[in-house]
Short mmCIF file of C-alpha atoms and ligand atoms in Angstrom, two decimals:
data_model
loop_
_atom_site.label_atom_id
_atom_site.label_comp_id
_atom_site.label_asym_id
_atom_site.label_seq_id
_atom_site.Cartn_x
_atom_site.Cartn_y
_atom_site.Cartn_z
CA MET A 1 -47.57 15.79 18.06
CA SER A 2 -44.08 14.39 18.49
CA PHE A 3 -42.70 12.21 21.22
CA VAL A 4 -39.05 13.00 20.59
CA LYS A 5 -37.30 16.09 21.79
CA ASP A 6 -37.88 19.22 19.64
CA THR A 7 -34.22 19.86 19.00
CA VAL A 8 -33.35 16.44 17.64
CA ASN A 9 -32.89 15.85 13.87
CA THR A 10 -35.36 13.18 12.86
CA THR A 11 -34.19 12.51 9.32
CA PRO A 12 -33.45 8.75 9.16
CA ILE A 13 -29.85 7.61 8.74
CA VAL A 14 -29.05 6.84 5.12
CA ASP A 15 -26.88 3.80 5.31
CA ASN A 16 -24.66 3.97 2.21
CA VAL A 17 -23.06 0.64 2.90
CA PHE A 18 -26.00 -1.60 3.80
CA GLY A 19 -27.86 -1.05 0.53
CA VAL A 20 -24.88 -1.72 -1.67
CA VAL A 21 -23.81 -4.79 0.33
CA ASP A 22 -27.32 -6.15 -0.19
CA MET A 23 -27.03 -5.44 -3.97
CA ALA A 24 -23.68 -7.21 -4.12
CA ASN A 25 -25.03 -10.28 -2.24
CA LYS A 26 -28.07 -10.50 -4.49
CA ALA A 27 -25.86 -10.27 -7.58
CA ALA A 28 -23.56 -12.99 -6.23
CA ALA A 29 -26.55 -15.23 -5.50
CA LYS A 30 -27.83 -14.74 -9.06
CA LEU A 31 -24.64 -14.75 -11.11
CA GLY A 32 -22.26 -16.68 -8.81
CA ALA A 33 -19.54 -15.25 -6.60
CA ASP A 34 -16.91 -15.31 -9.39
CA ALA A 35 -18.90 -12.79 -11.47
CA VAL A 36 -19.09 -10.24 -8.70
CA THR A 37 -16.47 -7.98 -7.05
CA ASN A 38 -17.71 -6.96 -3.64
CA ALA A 39 -15.38 -4.22 -2.41
CA THR A 40 -17.89 -2.84 0.11
CA ILE A 41 -17.25 -4.66 3.39
CA GLY A 42 -15.18 -2.63 5.82
CA SER A 43 -13.95 -5.51 8.01
CA LEU A 44 -10.94 -7.71 7.47
CA TYR A 45 -11.69 -10.89 5.51
CA ASP A 46 -9.38 -13.77 4.73
CA GLU A 47 -8.61 -15.20 1.28
CA ASN A 48 -11.55 -17.54 1.49
CA GLY A 49 -14.05 -14.76 1.92
CA LYS A 50 -14.48 -15.35 5.67
CA LEU A 51 -14.36 -12.65 8.38
CA ALA A 52 -10.92 -12.69 9.99
CA ALA A 53 -11.28 -13.59 13.66
CA LEU A 54 -7.94 -14.05 15.39
CA ASP A 55 -7.84 -17.55 17.05
CA VAL A 56 -5.70 -16.25 19.92
CA VAL A 57 -8.35 -13.66 20.77
CA PHE A 58 -11.35 -15.99 20.78
CA ASP A 59 -9.47 -18.85 22.38
CA SER A 60 -8.61 -16.50 25.21
CA LEU A 61 -12.17 -15.26 25.49
CA LYS A 62 -13.69 -18.74 25.52
CA ASN A 63 -11.16 -19.88 28.09
CA LEU A 64 -12.53 -17.37 30.61
CA ASP A 65 -14.62 -18.64 33.43
CA ASN A 66 -18.33 -18.05 32.92
CA THR A 67 -18.47 -15.93 36.03
CA HIS A 68 -15.87 -13.60 34.47
CA LEU A 69 -17.89 -13.30 31.29
CA ALA A 70 -21.01 -12.68 33.35
CA LYS A 71 -19.81 -10.10 35.86
CA TYR A 72 -19.72 -6.36 35.83
CA ALA A 73 -16.41 -4.59 35.28
CA ILE A 74 -14.47 -3.58 38.43
CA SER A 75 -15.03 0.14 37.75
CA PHE A 76 -16.89 2.53 35.46
CA THR A 77 -13.57 3.57 33.91
CA GLY A 78 -12.64 -0.03 33.17
CA ASN A 79 -10.66 -2.74 34.97
CA PRO A 80 -7.30 -1.48 36.28
CA ALA A 81 -5.33 -4.24 34.54
CA PHE A 82 -7.05 -3.36 31.22
CA ARG A 83 -6.27 0.29 31.59
CA GLU A 84 -2.63 -0.53 32.32
CA GLU A 85 -2.26 -2.90 29.36
CA VAL A 86 -3.95 -0.37 26.99
CA GLU A 87 -1.50 2.26 28.07
CA ASN A 88 1.45 -0.09 27.66
CA TRP A 89 0.29 -1.24 24.22
CA VAL A 90 -0.72 2.07 22.73
CA LEU A 91 1.67 4.67 24.09
CA PRO A 92 5.37 4.85 23.24
CA LYS A 93 7.50 3.94 26.28
CA ASP A 94 9.30 7.27 26.34
CA LEU A 95 6.14 9.45 26.35
CA LYS A 96 6.22 11.59 29.46
CA LEU A 97 2.80 13.19 29.54
CA ALA A 98 0.33 12.69 32.39
CA ARG A 99 -2.31 10.16 31.38
CA GLU A 100 -5.40 8.26 32.38
CA VAL A 101 -7.31 5.59 30.50
CA VAL A 102 -11.10 5.21 30.38
CA ALA A 103 -12.56 2.00 28.94
CA THR A 104 -15.26 2.74 26.31
CA PRO A 105 -17.66 0.80 24.05
CA GLY A 106 -15.29 0.60 21.07
CA GLY A 107 -13.58 3.52 19.43
CA THR A 108 -17.05 4.93 18.81
CA GLY A 109 -17.58 5.39 22.56
CA ALA A 110 -14.12 6.96 22.98
CA VAL A 111 -14.71 9.53 20.18
CA ALA A 112 -18.29 10.27 21.25
CA SER A 113 -17.37 10.73 24.91
CA SER A 114 -14.46 13.03 23.95
CA ILE A 115 -16.79 15.22 21.93
CA LEU A 116 -19.54 15.24 24.50
CA SER A 117 -17.14 16.13 27.32
CA THR A 118 -15.55 19.09 25.57
CA LEU A 119 -18.05 20.97 23.37
CA GLU A 120 -21.17 22.94 24.33
CA GLU A 121 -24.30 22.67 22.15
CA GLY A 122 -24.03 25.02 19.25
CA GLN A 123 -20.22 24.93 19.18
CA THR A 124 -18.15 23.64 16.26
CA LEU A 125 -16.32 20.39 15.89
CA ILE A 126 -13.52 20.28 13.34
CA ILE A 127 -13.22 17.15 11.14
CA PRO A 128 -11.69 16.34 7.74
CA GLU A 129 -13.77 16.78 4.58
CA ILE A 130 -13.38 13.06 3.82
CA ALA A 131 -14.11 11.18 7.04
CA TRP A 132 -15.75 8.30 8.80
CA GLY A 133 -19.47 9.19 8.73
CA SER A 134 -20.09 8.72 12.43
CA TYR A 135 -18.21 11.95 13.31
CA ALA A 136 -20.87 14.07 11.58
CA LEU A 137 -23.66 12.04 13.23
CA MET A 138 -22.14 12.53 16.64
CA ALA A 139 -22.05 16.26 15.97
CA GLN A 140 -25.67 16.23 14.82
CA MET A 141 -26.92 14.30 17.82
CA ASN A 142 -25.18 16.73 20.17
CA ASN A 143 -26.42 19.78 18.32
CA LEU A 144 -22.97 20.80 17.25
CA GLU A 145 -21.86 22.57 14.07
CA LEU A 146 -19.14 21.11 11.82
CA ALA A 147 -16.19 22.77 10.17
CA ARG A 148 -14.29 20.62 7.67
CA TYR A 149 -10.71 20.92 6.58
CA SER A 150 -9.58 19.73 3.20
CA LEU A 151 -7.44 16.67 3.81
CA PHE A 152 -4.88 16.83 0.96
CA GLU A 153 -2.85 19.26 -0.99
CA GLU A 154 -1.42 17.22 -3.85
CA ASP A 155 -0.09 14.07 -2.18
CA HIS A 156 0.33 15.36 1.38
CA PHE A 157 -1.71 16.57 4.39
CA ASN A 158 -3.25 19.93 3.74
CA LEU A 159 -1.79 21.82 6.69
CA ASP A 160 -2.89 25.18 5.29
CA SER A 161 -6.54 24.14 5.16
CA PHE A 162 -6.26 22.61 8.61
CA LYS A 163 -4.85 25.83 10.00
CA LYS A 164 -7.33 28.06 8.20
CA THR A 165 -10.29 26.01 9.47
CA CYS A 166 -9.02 26.05 13.06
CA LEU A 167 -8.35 29.77 12.97
CA GLU A 168 -11.84 30.51 11.66
CA VAL A 169 -13.39 28.48 14.44
CA LEU A 170 -11.17 30.08 17.07
CA ASP A 171 -12.45 33.48 15.99
CA ARG A 172 -15.89 32.66 17.27
CA GLN A 173 -15.33 30.00 19.94
CA ASN A 174 -13.60 29.67 23.30
CA ARG A 175 -12.48 26.12 22.75
CA LEU A 176 -10.99 24.21 19.81
CA VAL A 177 -11.86 20.49 19.36
CA VAL A 178 -10.37 18.73 16.32
CA ILE A 179 -10.40 15.17 15.13
CA LEU A 180 -7.43 13.62 13.36
CA ASN A 181 -8.02 10.05 12.28
CA ASP A 182 -4.46 8.86 11.91
CA PRO A 183 -2.60 6.65 11.12
CA CYS A 184 -4.36 4.58 8.45
CA HIS A 185 -7.08 7.15 7.83
CA ASN A 186 -10.56 5.85 6.97
CA PRO A 187 -11.27 5.90 4.04
CA THR A 188 -8.09 7.06 2.25
CA GLY A 189 -5.32 5.07 3.95
CA TYR A 190 -3.24 8.20 4.52
CA SER A 191 -0.88 8.48 7.51
CA LEU A 192 0.74 11.76 8.46
CA SER A 193 4.54 11.80 8.56
CA ASN A 194 6.27 12.62 11.87
CA GLU A 195 7.16 16.02 10.38
CA GLU A 196 3.52 16.70 9.55
CA TRP A 197 2.55 15.73 13.10
CA GLU A 198 5.27 18.04 14.42
CA GLN A 199 3.77 20.96 12.45
CA VAL A 200 0.24 20.07 13.62
CA ILE A 201 1.32 20.11 17.27
CA ALA A 202 3.28 23.36 16.91
CA PHE A 203 0.21 24.99 15.36
CA LEU A 204 -2.18 23.67 18.05
CA ASN A 205 0.22 25.07 20.66
CA ASP A 206 -0.07 28.49 18.98
CA CYS A 207 -3.88 28.19 19.02
CA SER A 208 -3.82 27.29 22.68
CA GLN A 209 -2.62 30.81 23.50
CA LYS A 210 -6.13 31.94 22.57
CA ALA A 211 -8.27 29.05 23.86
CA PRO A 212 -7.94 25.49 25.22
CA VAL A 213 -7.37 22.90 22.50
CA VAL A 214 -8.51 19.25 22.48
CA LEU A 215 -7.03 16.99 19.87
CA ILE A 216 -9.06 13.80 19.40
CA ASN A 217 -6.68 11.31 17.73
CA ASP A 218 -8.71 8.41 16.41
CA ILE A 219 -6.30 5.46 15.97
CA ALA A 220 -8.89 2.77 15.20
CA TYR A 221 -6.68 1.14 12.49
CA ILE A 222 -3.21 1.70 14.00
CA ASP A 223 -2.48 -1.98 14.44
CA PHE A 224 -2.75 -2.52 10.68
CA SER A 225 -0.04 0.00 9.90
CA TYR A 226 2.71 -1.42 7.68
CA ARG A 227 5.32 0.13 10.04
CA GLY A 228 4.66 -2.02 13.09
CA MET A 229 5.30 -0.34 16.41
CA ALA A 230 7.04 2.58 14.63
CA ALA A 231 3.54 3.73 13.67
CA ARG A 232 3.31 5.04 17.28
CA ASP A 233 6.48 7.18 17.04
CA TYR A 234 4.48 10.29 16.10
CA MET A 235 2.91 10.25 19.56
CA LEU A 236 6.28 11.39 21.00
CA GLN A 237 5.40 14.76 19.39
CA PHE A 238 2.57 14.95 21.98
CA ASP A 239 5.21 15.60 24.69
CA LYS A 240 5.60 19.03 23.17
CA ILE A 241 1.97 20.12 23.78
CA SER A 242 1.50 23.25 25.83
CA ASP A 243 -0.34 23.23 29.17
CA ASP A 244 -3.49 24.30 27.32
CA VAL A 245 -3.63 21.39 24.89
CA ALA A 246 -5.09 17.99 25.76
CA VAL A 247 -4.98 14.91 23.51
CA VAL A 248 -7.50 12.05 23.70
CA VAL A 249 -6.19 9.01 21.87
CA CYS A 250 -9.17 6.86 20.90
CA PHE A 251 -8.22 3.20 20.76
CA SER A 252 -10.41 0.32 19.61
CA LEU A 253 -10.19 -3.45 20.04
CA SER A 254 -12.53 -3.87 17.07
CA LYS A 255 -9.72 -3.94 14.49
CA SER A 256 -6.71 -4.49 16.75
CA MET A 257 -8.23 -7.71 18.13
CA THR A 258 -10.69 -8.40 15.27
CA SER A 259 -13.39 -8.20 17.92
CA TYR A 260 -15.81 -5.68 16.44
CA GLY A 261 -18.87 -7.09 18.19
CA LEU A 262 -17.36 -7.19 21.73
CA ARG A 263 -17.64 -3.38 21.87
CA CYS A 264 -14.46 -2.58 23.73
CA GLY A 265 -12.05 0.31 23.37
CA ALA A 266 -10.51 3.09 25.36
CA ALA A 267 -9.98 6.83 25.59
CA ILE A 268 -6.43 7.64 26.62
CA ILE A 269 -6.39 11.19 28.00
CA LEU A 270 -3.03 13.00 27.81
CA ALA A 271 -1.91 16.43 29.05
CA GLN A 272 1.03 18.09 30.68
CA LYS A 273 -0.71 18.46 34.03
CA GLU A 274 -2.26 15.65 36.12
CA GLU A 275 -5.13 17.95 37.09
CA SER A 276 -6.05 18.60 33.41
CA VAL A 277 -6.20 14.87 32.74
CA ARG A 278 -8.11 14.24 35.93
CA LEU A 279 -10.82 16.73 35.08
CA ILE A 280 -11.48 15.14 31.67
CA ARG A 281 -11.48 11.68 33.25
CA ILE A 282 -14.03 12.77 35.89
CA VAL A 283 -16.42 13.96 33.15
CA MET A 284 -15.87 10.87 31.02
CA GLU A 285 -16.46 8.60 33.99
CA LYS A 286 -19.76 10.33 34.73
CA GLU A 287 -20.79 10.09 31.09
CA ALA A 288 -19.93 6.38 31.12
CA ARG A 289 -22.07 5.80 34.17
CA ALA A 290 -24.91 7.90 32.74
CA ILE A 291 -24.93 6.31 29.26
CA TRP A 292 -23.44 2.80 29.09
CA SER A 293 -22.51 2.15 32.71
CA ASN A 294 -19.54 -0.22 32.36
CA ILE A 295 -17.64 -2.12 29.67
CA ASN A 296 -17.75 -5.78 28.70
CA ASN A 297 -15.66 -7.52 31.40
CA GLY A 298 -14.83 -10.52 29.25
CA ALA A 299 -13.40 -8.34 26.48
CA MET A 300 -11.21 -6.44 28.89
CA GLU A 301 -9.95 -9.65 30.54
CA MET A 302 -9.30 -11.17 27.09
CA PHE A 303 -7.15 -8.14 26.12
CA VAL A 304 -5.11 -8.43 29.35
CA ASP A 305 -4.64 -12.20 28.85
CA VAL A 306 -3.52 -11.72 25.19
CA MET A 307 -1.10 -8.98 26.11
CA GLU A 308 0.35 -10.74 29.17
CA ASN A 309 0.25 -14.42 28.24
CA ARG A 310 -0.31 -14.84 24.53
CA PHE A 311 1.47 -11.91 22.96
CA ASP A 312 3.82 -13.73 20.57
CA GLU A 313 0.92 -15.75 19.17
CA TYR A 314 -1.15 -12.61 18.79
CA ASP A 315 1.65 -10.73 17.06
CA ALA A 316 2.31 -13.52 14.56
CA GLU A 317 -1.36 -14.11 13.77
CA LYS A 318 -2.08 -10.44 13.28
CA GLN A 319 1.12 -9.87 11.27
CA ALA A 320 -0.03 -12.43 8.69
CA TYR A 321 -3.10 -10.28 8.08
CA VAL A 322 -1.06 -7.08 7.95
CA ASP A 323 1.13 -8.74 5.32
CA LEU A 324 -1.96 -9.84 3.41
CA LEU A 325 -3.37 -6.33 3.45
CA ARG A 326 -0.04 -4.99 2.20
CA GLN A 327 -0.03 -7.53 -0.59
CA ARG A 328 -3.57 -6.62 -1.69
CA SER A 329 -2.95 -2.88 -1.53
CA GLY A 330 0.40 -3.31 -3.33
CA ILE A 331 -1.27 -5.05 -6.27
CA PHE A 332 -4.04 -2.48 -6.52
CA LEU A 333 -1.65 0.48 -6.30
CA GLN A 334 0.78 -0.93 -8.80
CA GLU A 335 -1.96 -1.65 -11.28
CA ALA A 336 -3.59 1.75 -10.69
CA ALA A 337 -0.27 3.48 -11.35
CA ALA A 338 0.25 1.48 -14.55
CA CYS A 339 -3.19 2.37 -15.98
CA GLY A 340 -3.42 5.89 -14.57
CA LEU A 341 -6.29 5.30 -12.15
CA SER A 342 -6.19 8.20 -9.74
CA HIS A 343 -6.63 7.82 -5.97
CA TYR A 344 -5.97 9.73 -2.75
CA PRO A 345 -2.47 9.30 -1.26
CA TYR A 346 -2.54 5.82 0.32
CA LYS A 347 0.11 4.69 2.77
CA GLU A 348 -1.52 1.85 4.72
CA GLY A 349 -4.78 0.50 6.03
CA PHE A 350 -8.10 -1.08 5.13
CA PHE A 351 -9.30 1.17 2.25
CA ILE A 352 -8.07 2.88 -0.90
CA THR A 353 -10.23 5.75 -2.14
CA LEU A 354 -10.39 6.97 -5.73
CA ASP A 355 -10.62 10.78 -5.93
CA MET A 356 -13.29 12.55 -7.94
CA ASP A 357 -16.05 15.16 -7.58
CA ASN A 358 -19.42 13.98 -6.32
CA ASP A 359 -21.18 14.15 -9.73
CA THR A 360 -18.59 11.94 -11.40
CA ARG A 361 -18.65 9.67 -8.35
CA ASP A 362 -22.39 9.03 -8.75
CA ARG A 363 -22.08 8.23 -12.43
CA PHE A 364 -19.01 6.12 -11.90
CA PHE A 365 -20.68 4.16 -9.03
CA ASP A 366 -23.70 3.33 -11.22
CA ALA A 367 -21.47 2.22 -14.10
CA LEU A 368 -19.45 0.02 -11.77
CA VAL A 369 -22.65 -1.61 -10.49
CA LYS A 370 -23.64 -2.43 -14.08
CA LYS A 371 -20.32 -4.31 -14.38
CA ASN A 372 -20.96 -6.06 -11.02
CA ILE A 373 -18.28 -4.10 -9.12
CA TYR A 374 -19.62 -2.93 -5.79
CA THR A 375 -17.95 -0.10 -3.89
CA VAL A 376 -18.95 2.58 -1.37
CA LYS A 377 -19.55 6.19 -2.14
CA VAL A 378 -17.75 8.60 0.16
CA ASN A 379 -17.47 12.39 -0.05
CA LYS A 380 -15.44 13.19 -3.13
CA GLY A 381 -14.60 9.58 -3.84
CA ILE A 382 -15.23 5.93 -4.28
CA ARG A 383 -13.98 3.63 -1.46
CA VAL A 384 -12.43 0.27 -2.36
CA ALA A 385 -12.32 -2.05 0.64
CA ILE A 386 -9.17 -4.03 0.01
CA CYS A 387 -9.54 -5.33 3.57
CA SER A 388 -12.20 -7.77 2.41
CA LEU A 389 -11.12 -8.43 -1.21
CA PRO A 390 -9.15 -11.62 -1.89
CA ILE A 391 -6.01 -11.21 -3.96
CA GLU A 392 -7.61 -12.92 -6.96
CA LYS A 393 -10.30 -10.23 -6.97
CA VAL A 394 -7.82 -7.43 -6.47
CA LYS A 395 -5.84 -8.51 -9.51
CA GLY A 396 -7.07 -6.72 -12.58
CA LEU A 397 -9.53 -4.57 -10.65
CA ALA A 398 -7.76 -1.24 -11.11
CA PRO A 399 -7.55 -1.42 -14.95
CA LYS A 400 -11.19 -2.54 -15.05
CA MET A 401 -12.19 0.42 -12.92
CA LYS A 402 -10.11 2.75 -15.01
CA GLU A 403 -11.86 1.60 -18.21
CA ILE A 404 -15.25 2.18 -16.59
CA PHE A 405 -14.12 5.52 -15.21
CA ASP A 406 -13.09 6.68 -18.67
CA SER A 407 -16.42 5.58 -20.09
CA VAL A 408 -18.35 7.91 -17.76
CA GLN A 409 -16.04 10.84 -18.38
CA GLY A 410 -17.05 11.54 -21.95
N1 PLP B 1 -12.92 5.32 13.92
C1 PLP B 1 -12.97 4.96 12.62
C2 PLP B 1 -12.32 5.85 11.64
C3 PLP B 1 -13.71 3.84 12.20
O1 PLP B 1 -13.75 3.54 10.91
C4 PLP B 1 -14.31 3.05 13.20
C5 PLP B 1 -15.08 1.83 12.78
O2 PLP B 1 -15.39 1.61 11.66
C6 PLP B 1 -14.24 3.45 14.51
C7 PLP B 1 -13.55 4.61 14.85
C8 PLP B 1 -14.88 2.72 15.66
O3 PLP B 1 -15.10 1.44 15.66
P1 PLP B 1 -15.59 0.68 16.94
O4 PLP B 1 -16.56 1.51 17.63
O5 PLP B 1 -16.07 -0.63 16.48
O6 PLP B 1 -14.33 0.53 17.78
#
């Protein structure tokens, strides 16, 4: 006899990260921190091994009156001032599309609600072959199938595979829902060029002649792009979408504000017609009320305060971390190039991922552990979290990994 619904998959989640973090911590406790390289943690850490928490963000939060921290949000779609500031911050000024913003519990809530609002049980969600693991879990929990496109062809986005996957799904389905996690893709650090985006949009417009298309653009890491606000320029391509394409930009305060635990983000719904946007918003609002009700009021007020009153301080504090990330990735990439350690095309972001088949990955991972180097296995690769590795640990890491890689090849 089972108490859970018959259709649910009851296989427990295998947490790839938790186990290896634990191994790394135990090794550090036994051998001392200097002997261990812990490249597992997917949050931003400073050079002293401490979680980066922007002062401006938490000063603002703690400055709020207790009643503001205590109270419900003004509406199920989020506070109006929050929605307005999210729109101002995320979207390029010149974008003309109709839009509405719905506050969500982090980027997770935005992506999950986008999927739940648009696909029927049994339909197929399109995601990249190398991707944040939660997409597949969201599909599983909603009884959806997955189709995966290969992410790269040599050192660029694999548009052919993307097209082929979409067309195959369109053959059997009356709606196309695709996820593009860009810029600063997790876990490879790839960002599509504006030309690549232009091609993606042109293709989705073609598809929309057959069926409505929803593009879920997960921008969780956008504020750690090395291009500053220019990293949003690609969104101007969205103005070219046909009437039968909708875009949901999924924004998260977790990384942008270093406020992972506050659980605040937003779904920004874009389409040519107001009525198309309104329909998606109505469904998302009902889902919000049915699942999480409303969003952390303090987090939303903090975001508004930072954007309106403390912006310069925020910008400077965050930029120092962007610069740090760039320095760490620069060292790793330079050393990797010098010793011939192969990786997926990295442009910016929290992670660099070494490319290999899954058999090699498993052997390589075990050999790394034996040398006290802790990483995370991803599909077809090994993820190196430069976001949490101090510069001194990054230095020399690529050649060490290359030596270990060569030893498992023979
Ligand atoms: N999207 C990607 C690719 C992520 O890696 C994450 C977090 O790790 C998220 C979205 C969502 O994060 P949160 O729900 O904390 O905003």
